[in-house]
Amino acid sequence: MSEALAITATRPSTRDEEWRYADADYLASADPARLTQWLEHAVAPGETERGFAVIEADSKSAGFVDRLRVHVGKGGRYEHFVINAGGPYARCELDVTLEEGAHFELGGVTLGGGEVRQEIVTRVIHAAPQCTSNQVVRAVQWGRSTGNFLGRVEIPKDSQKVEAAQNFRAILLEAGASANAKPELEIFADDVKAAHGAAIGALDEQAGFYMASRGIAPEAARKLLVRAFIADAFVAISDDELREDMLDQALHFLEGVEL
Amino acid sequence: MLQIDNLTAEVAGKPILKGLSLAVNAGEVHAIMGPNGAGKSTLSYVLGGRPGYEVTGGSVTLDGPEGQIDLLALEPHERAAAGLFLGFQHPVEIPGVSFVQFLREAANAQRRSRGEEPLSGGAFLKLAKEKAALLKLDMDMLKRPVNVGFSGGEKKRAEMVQMGILDPGFAVLDETDSGLDIDALRVVGDAINTIMRQKDENGPGKAVLLITHYQRLLDYVKPDFVHVLAGGRIVKTGGPELALNLEKEGYEAVAA
Ligand SMILES: Nc1ncnc2c1ncn2[C@@H]1O[C@H](COP(=O)(O)OP(=O)(O)OP(=O)(O)O)[C@@H](O)[C@H]1O
Ligand SMILES: [Mg+2]
């Protein structure tokens, strides 16, 4: 097989399910290695590890794809917290395999305006019994931006007593913004608890007026409401300071935004 | 202190207020009663500037700390800074935002817009504790998200804690008495008197518009005038005895 052919064969396109909301132009032009390679990481049995990522917009590049593959050993725990404020196209992808009794926790936020397209994409393989996962993703979009969450959960036949939860909510601050949720559950074991929920809406207007009636200006009210909304994604950060820091970093991307 | 002239307003294209006029002087309490759907809550929302409540005619002026203002020309949050407070018939729940955070933000936003120094965290908490105690509301409740999981009566008491902290010049209280138990009614009545009827020699004074369906709150907060609002206008005005007559005989008989 010639090399050129191998590349066309592996380059993803928006026809692939997990790339369906991606930026087609970027996929066609990007270095295919960026789109197909993984950064590999292993969490040793019984260990707990935590990853934090903040993706900022970069107008000099057409896209950014971050792919992390994590293997969590027996009884281990991996927590990942990400703020995806990137663009024009920014994708954070996680591929997690859980051994017996292991746990995966995801707290993700997409935040963007203009024409950006931001994604958080996960695949969680519950490879053994009694492993658990919890994923909370919040999207705050304005302008003509898009925030996507594609979450795939795989529970093979012998993985009994598994619990997998996914929750996605999006707030569209302006009429041109959009969000997509695509949960995908592949469950072959029968003794499992799998829950997923998704909701897309606008900022609560009643709460906005209630706050205004107390003297809080619209911009400050929006900030309080967005902060409360995003906070859901970071409740699992046990350290108060780290949690506040992630919240502040996320809100920082809303600063100076005229809505 | 508040002067409403021939106010007309509509909601979703439907006229609700149809030429409402009312004058409230500093130091006075006015009660507004009236049948369901008469436009009482609409009046409070229009005064507060709620989006979707469109004023189609008339005027409203309020005596604020800096003299007389055209209330309808201000944004909702500016009206609050000018001294207007709305007690909501249905207080709004705001998950994820604590009362303490919310009220500190509100109090300081109002202070800043009046050119005053913001309150420090400590000074604010002291004030909040004092007002929570006045309403016999456990301070721990103010650490919870705004109104979330509060009972109907607790929400109404929390409204009055907010009023105490924000210390407005003019309050429109929409059915603050509904949902309160007998003891809470007295506590709330006393608190309204404490917060809104104390003499303020420096300012323009204070006044209250009490929207209610029943006499019972008026036993504690004695109104100077009672108005009947029906069909989007004030159709009858009287003294405290009007509320008693209404209670006995109903709107049809008294305000027809
Ligand atoms: N969004 C809306 N669209 C259409 N009609 C509305 C809307 N909001 C209020 N109304 C109508 O406006 C009228 C006045 O309502 P309002 O809430 O002011 O009554 P109220 O006097 O406060 O009644 P209550 O004593 O039951 O509280 C009602 O007929 C109501 O149905
Ligand atoms: Mg009402």
Tab-separated table of C-alpha atoms in Angstrom, chain A:
chain	number	residue	atom	x	y	z
A	1	MET	CA	0.000	0.000	0.000
A	2	SER	CA	1.391	3.415	-0.858
A	3	GLU	CA	1.659	5.943	1.912
A	4	ALA	CA	-0.754	8.378	0.285
A	5	LEU	CA	-3.373	5.669	0.192
A	6	ALA	CA	-2.890	4.809	3.839
A	7	ILE	CA	-3.444	8.427	4.732
A	8	THR	CA	-6.702	8.713	2.794
A	9	ALA	CA	-7.841	5.524	4.439
A	10	THR	CA	-7.319	6.782	7.983
A	11	ARG	CA	-8.204	10.424	7.658
A	12	PRO	CA	-11.549	10.894	9.431
A	13	SER	CA	-14.385	12.734	7.766
A	14	THR	CA	-17.753	14.025	8.943
A	15	ARG	CA	-19.226	10.760	7.651
A	16	ASP	CA	-17.675	9.066	10.663
A	17	GLU	CA	-20.113	9.084	13.588
A	18	GLU	CA	-17.669	10.495	16.120
A	19	TRP	CA	-16.613	13.253	13.715
A	20	ARG	CA	-20.071	14.111	12.427
A	21	TYR	CA	-20.151	17.622	13.953
A	22	ALA	CA	-16.498	18.386	13.240
A	23	ASP	CA	-15.247	21.087	10.912
A	24	ALA	CA	-15.170	19.350	7.516
A	25	ASP	CA	-12.706	21.794	5.966
A	26	TYR	CA	-10.292	21.302	8.802
A	27	LEU	CA	-10.531	17.510	8.595
A	28	ALA	CA	-9.755	17.683	4.893
A	29	SER	CA	-6.730	19.910	5.348
A	30	ALA	CA	-5.193	18.864	8.669
A	31	ASP	CA	-2.180	16.647	9.116
A	32	PRO	CA	-3.890	13.253	9.486
A	33	ALA	CA	-1.493	12.262	12.249
A	34	ARG	CA	-3.043	14.968	14.443
A	35	LEU	CA	-6.462	13.462	13.894
A	36	THR	CA	-5.584	9.836	14.469
A	37	GLN	CA	-2.832	9.656	17.051
A	38	TRP	CA	-3.379	9.337	20.770
A	39	LEU	CA	-1.431	10.476	23.743
A	40	GLU	CA	-1.358	7.329	25.879
A	41	HIS	CA	-1.517	7.288	29.646
A	42	ALA	CA	-1.971	4.588	32.289
A	43	VAL	CA	-3.255	5.004	35.832
A	44	ALA	CA	-1.828	2.247	38.037
A	45	PRO	CA	-4.214	0.015	40.029
A	46	GLY	CA	-5.530	1.743	43.113
A	47	GLU	CA	-4.067	5.120	42.133
A	48	THR	CA	-5.950	8.383	41.602
A	49	GLU	CA	-4.891	10.853	38.962
A	50	ARG	CA	-6.356	14.104	37.800
A	51	GLY	CA	-5.938	15.988	34.566
A	52	PHE	CA	-6.751	19.639	33.911
A	53	ALA	CA	-6.864	21.223	30.486
A	54	VAL	CA	-7.711	24.694	29.236
A	55	ILE	CA	-7.958	25.102	25.491
A	56	GLU	CA	-7.789	28.687	24.278
A	57	ALA	CA	-8.713	30.063	20.888
A	58	ASP	CA	-5.878	30.348	18.403
A	59	SER	CA	-6.675	32.400	15.346
A	60	LYS	CA	-3.400	31.388	13.688
A	61	SER	CA	-4.368	27.749	13.292
A	62	ALA	CA	-7.462	26.306	11.655
A	63	GLY	CA	-7.978	23.694	14.298
A	64	PHE	CA	-6.816	21.970	17.436
A	65	VAL	CA	-7.353	18.328	18.303
A	66	ASP	CA	-6.355	16.908	21.659
A	67	ARG	CA	-6.636	13.122	21.998
A	68	LEU	CA	-5.935	11.326	25.215
A	69	ARG	CA	-6.234	7.588	25.784
A	70	VAL	CA	-6.254	6.522	29.401
A	71	HIS	CA	-6.155	3.041	30.877
A	72	VAL	CA	-7.301	2.942	34.496
A	73	GLY	CA	-6.126	-0.104	36.445
A	74	LYS	CA	-8.160	-2.062	38.963
A	75	GLY	CA	-9.621	0.171	41.663
A	76	GLY	CA	-7.961	3.224	40.157
A	77	ARG	CA	-9.518	6.583	39.436
A	78	TYR	CA	-8.991	9.101	36.676
A	79	GLU	CA	-10.555	12.571	36.756
A	80	HIS	CA	-10.396	14.927	33.830
A	81	PHE	CA	-11.512	18.547	33.862
A	82	VAL	CA	-11.453	20.541	30.695
A	83	ILE	CA	-12.375	24.029	29.573
A	84	ASN	CA	-12.683	24.062	25.822
A	85	ALA	CA	-12.698	27.724	24.822
A	86	GLY	CA	-10.758	26.993	21.668
A	87	GLY	CA	-11.366	27.655	18.030
A	88	PRO	CA	-11.931	28.075	15.165
A	89	TYR	CA	-12.235	24.311	15.616
A	90	ALA	CA	-11.252	22.707	18.901
A	91	ARG	CA	-11.764	19.138	19.925
A	92	CYS	CA	-10.983	17.431	23.179
A	93	GLU	CA	-11.224	13.678	22.877
A	94	LEU	CA	-10.860	11.055	25.585
A	95	ASP	CA	-10.769	7.322	25.198
A	96	VAL	CA	-10.902	5.634	28.582
A	97	THR	CA	-10.742	1.967	29.495
A	98	LEU	CA	-11.748	1.017	33.022
A	99	GLU	CA	-10.671	-2.131	34.828
A	100	GLU	CA	-12.573	-3.672	37.718
A	101	GLY	CA	-13.769	-1.158	40.288
A	102	ALA	CA	-12.124	1.753	38.490
A	103	HIS	CA	-13.768	5.148	38.077
A	104	PHE	CA	-13.665	7.829	35.420
A	105	GLU	CA	-14.899	11.342	36.168
A	106	LEU	CA	-15.249	13.981	33.489
A	107	GLY	CA	-16.128	17.625	33.998
A	108	GLY	CA	-16.123	19.523	30.752
A	109	VAL	CA	-17.153	22.956	29.588
A	110	THR	CA	-17.287	24.445	26.129
A	111	LEU	CA	-17.445	28.240	25.940
A	112	GLY	CA	-17.363	30.217	22.767
A	113	GLY	CA	-18.719	32.832	20.425
A	114	GLY	CA	-18.100	34.002	16.891
A	115	GLU	CA	-17.955	31.102	14.485
A	116	VAL	CA	-16.095	28.633	16.688
A	117	ARG	CA	-16.912	24.952	16.829
A	118	GLN	CA	-15.987	23.219	20.047
A	119	GLU	CA	-16.281	19.572	20.937
A	120	ILE	CA	-15.833	17.226	23.822
A	121	VAL	CA	-15.828	13.640	22.665
A	122	THR	CA	-15.552	10.625	24.934
A	123	ARG	CA	-15.530	6.881	24.665
A	124	VAL	CA	-15.597	5.024	27.948
A	125	ILE	CA	-15.080	1.279	27.859
A	126	HIS	CA	-16.224	-0.409	31.029
A	127	ALA	CA	-13.984	-3.403	30.447
A	128	ALA	CA	-14.607	-5.184	33.742
A	129	PRO	CA	-17.268	-5.516	36.433
A	130	GLN	CA	-18.082	-2.835	38.997
A	131	CYS	CA	-16.365	0.050	37.296
A	132	THR	CA	-18.133	3.416	37.189
A	133	SER	CA	-18.080	6.615	35.184
A	134	ASN	CA	-19.658	10.020	35.573
A	135	GLN	CA	-19.532	12.690	32.909
A	136	VAL	CA	-20.880	16.217	33.287
A	137	VAL	CA	-20.553	18.576	30.356
A	138	ARG	CA	-21.829	22.145	30.082
A	139	ALA	CA	-21.844	24.287	26.967
A	140	VAL	CA	-22.171	28.072	26.911
A	141	GLN	CA	-22.367	29.383	23.363
A	142	TRP	CA	-23.022	32.757	21.825
A	143	GLY	CA	-22.558	34.366	18.418
A	144	ARG	CA	-22.825	31.662	15.796
A	145	SER	CA	-20.724	29.149	17.701
A	146	THR	CA	-21.431	25.474	18.301
A	147	GLY	CA	-20.749	23.309	21.340
A	148	ASN	CA	-20.888	19.536	20.994
A	149	PHE	CA	-20.744	16.600	23.341
A	150	LEU	CA	-20.425	13.125	21.912
A	151	GLY	CA	-20.299	10.522	24.620
A	152	ARG	CA	-20.038	6.858	23.913
A	153	VAL	CA	-20.295	4.315	26.700
A	154	GLU	CA	-19.456	0.662	26.096
A	155	ILE	CA	-20.407	-2.024	28.557
A	156	PRO	CA	-19.531	-5.512	27.308
A	157	LYS	CA	-21.395	-8.659	28.346
A	158	ASP	CA	-19.302	-9.630	31.348
A	159	SER	CA	-19.119	-6.162	32.887
A	160	GLN	CA	-21.826	-6.546	35.513
A	161	LYS	CA	-22.638	-4.004	38.237
A	162	VAL	CA	-21.369	-1.134	36.178
A	163	GLU	CA	-22.668	2.419	36.629
A	164	ALA	CA	-22.315	4.985	33.888
A	165	ALA	CA	-23.819	8.473	33.975
A	166	GLN	CA	-23.719	11.286	31.459
A	167	ASN	CA	-25.253	14.698	31.761
A	168	PHE	CA	-25.071	17.415	29.148
A	169	ARG	CA	-26.657	20.836	29.264
A	170	ALA	CA	-26.199	23.785	26.980
A	171	ILE	CA	-27.095	27.434	27.304
A	172	LEU	CA	-27.367	29.408	24.112
A	173	LEU	CA	-26.904	33.082	24.900
A	174	GLU	CA	-27.778	34.250	21.404
A	175	ALA	CA	-30.142	33.012	18.737
A	176	GLY	CA	-27.409	32.076	16.255
A	177	ALA	CA	-25.584	29.730	18.627
A	178	SER	CA	-26.147	25.992	18.697
A	179	ALA	CA	-25.294	22.803	20.551
A	180	ASN	CA	-25.394	19.108	19.770
A	181	ALA	CA	-25.551	16.171	22.135
A	182	LYS	CA	-24.952	12.642	21.003
A	183	PRO	CA	-25.030	10.026	23.711
A	184	GLU	CA	-24.320	6.518	22.516
A	185	LEU	CA	-24.800	3.600	24.844
A	186	GLU	CA	-23.641	0.146	23.835
A	187	ILE	CA	-24.723	-2.067	26.662
A	188	PHE	CA	-24.454	-5.830	26.534
A	189	ALA	CA	-24.424	-6.636	30.241
A	190	ASP	CA	-27.784	-6.793	32.026
A	191	ASP	CA	-26.977	-5.718	35.581
A	192	VAL	CA	-25.943	-2.118	34.912
A	193	LYS	CA	-27.113	1.390	35.683
A	194	ALA	CA	-26.708	3.763	32.791
A	195	ALA	CA	-28.209	7.229	32.817
A	196	HIS	CA	-27.936	10.068	30.393
A	197	GLY	CA	-29.621	13.415	30.115
A	198	ALA	CA	-29.320	16.326	27.755
A	199	ALA	CA	-30.986	19.730	27.671
A	200	ILE	CA	-30.425	22.776	25.509
A	201	GLY	CA	-31.933	26.123	26.417
A	202	ALA	CA	-31.533	29.832	26.951
A	203	LEU	CA	-30.460	31.637	30.100
A	204	ASP	CA	-33.328	31.791	32.587
A	205	GLU	CA	-35.107	35.084	31.815
A	206	GLN	CA	-37.126	35.002	35.017
A	207	ALA	CA	-33.962	34.716	37.072
A	208	GLY	CA	-32.496	37.571	35.047
A	209	PHE	CA	-35.395	39.879	35.898
A	210	TYR	CA	-35.413	38.770	39.526
A	211	MET	CA	-31.738	39.709	39.773
A	212	ALA	CA	-32.307	43.010	37.979
A	213	SER	CA	-35.135	43.835	40.379
A	214	ARG	CA	-32.551	43.624	43.158
A	215	GLY	CA	-30.190	45.963	41.355
A	216	ILE	CA	-27.887	43.526	39.587
A	217	ALA	CA	-27.035	44.731	36.078
A	218	PRO	CA	-27.632	42.315	33.181
A	219	GLU	CA	-23.947	41.608	32.625
A	220	ALA	CA	-23.320	40.749	36.273
A	221	ALA	CA	-26.512	38.685	36.413
A	222	ARG	CA	-25.464	36.746	33.357
A	223	LYS	CA	-22.117	36.102	34.942
A	224	LEU	CA	-23.644	34.775	38.155
A	225	LEU	CA	-26.019	32.541	36.228
A	226	VAL	CA	-23.361	31.233	33.872
A	227	ARG	CA	-21.037	30.633	36.808
A	228	ALA	CA	-23.706	28.588	38.562
A	229	PHE	CA	-24.374	26.689	35.359
A	230	ILE	CA	-20.741	25.869	34.667
A	231	ALA	CA	-20.082	24.979	38.302
A	232	ASP	CA	-21.889	21.667	37.792
A	233	ALA	CA	-18.989	20.490	35.661
A	234	PHE	CA	-16.509	21.139	38.437
A	235	VAL	CA	-18.336	19.956	41.568
A	236	ALA	CA	-16.219	16.806	41.513
A	237	ILE	CA	-13.031	18.822	42.044
A	238	SER	CA	-12.562	18.158	45.726
A	239	ASP	CA	-10.041	20.930	46.327
A	240	ASP	CA	-11.927	24.205	46.877
A	241	GLU	CA	-9.184	26.389	45.511
A	242	LEU	CA	-8.679	24.347	42.363
A	243	ARG	CA	-12.409	24.302	41.786
A	244	GLU	CA	-12.743	28.070	42.144
A	245	ASP	CA	-9.728	28.526	39.924
A	246	MET	CA	-11.227	26.442	37.125
A	247	LEU	CA	-14.487	28.389	37.456
A	248	ASP	CA	-12.673	31.712	37.269
A	249	GLN	CA	-10.673	30.575	34.279
A	250	ALA	CA	-13.845	29.513	32.498
A	251	LEU	CA	-15.617	32.787	33.275
A	252	HIS	CA	-12.631	34.741	32.100
A	253	PHE	CA	-13.568	33.723	28.557
A	254	LEU	CA	-16.877	35.536	28.948
A	255	GLU	CA	-15.248	38.780	29.950
A	256	GLY	CA	-15.802	41.669	27.594
A	257	VAL	CA	-18.272	39.666	25.553
A	258	GLU	CA	-21.022	41.999	24.370
A	259	LEU	CA	-24.303	40.169	24.307
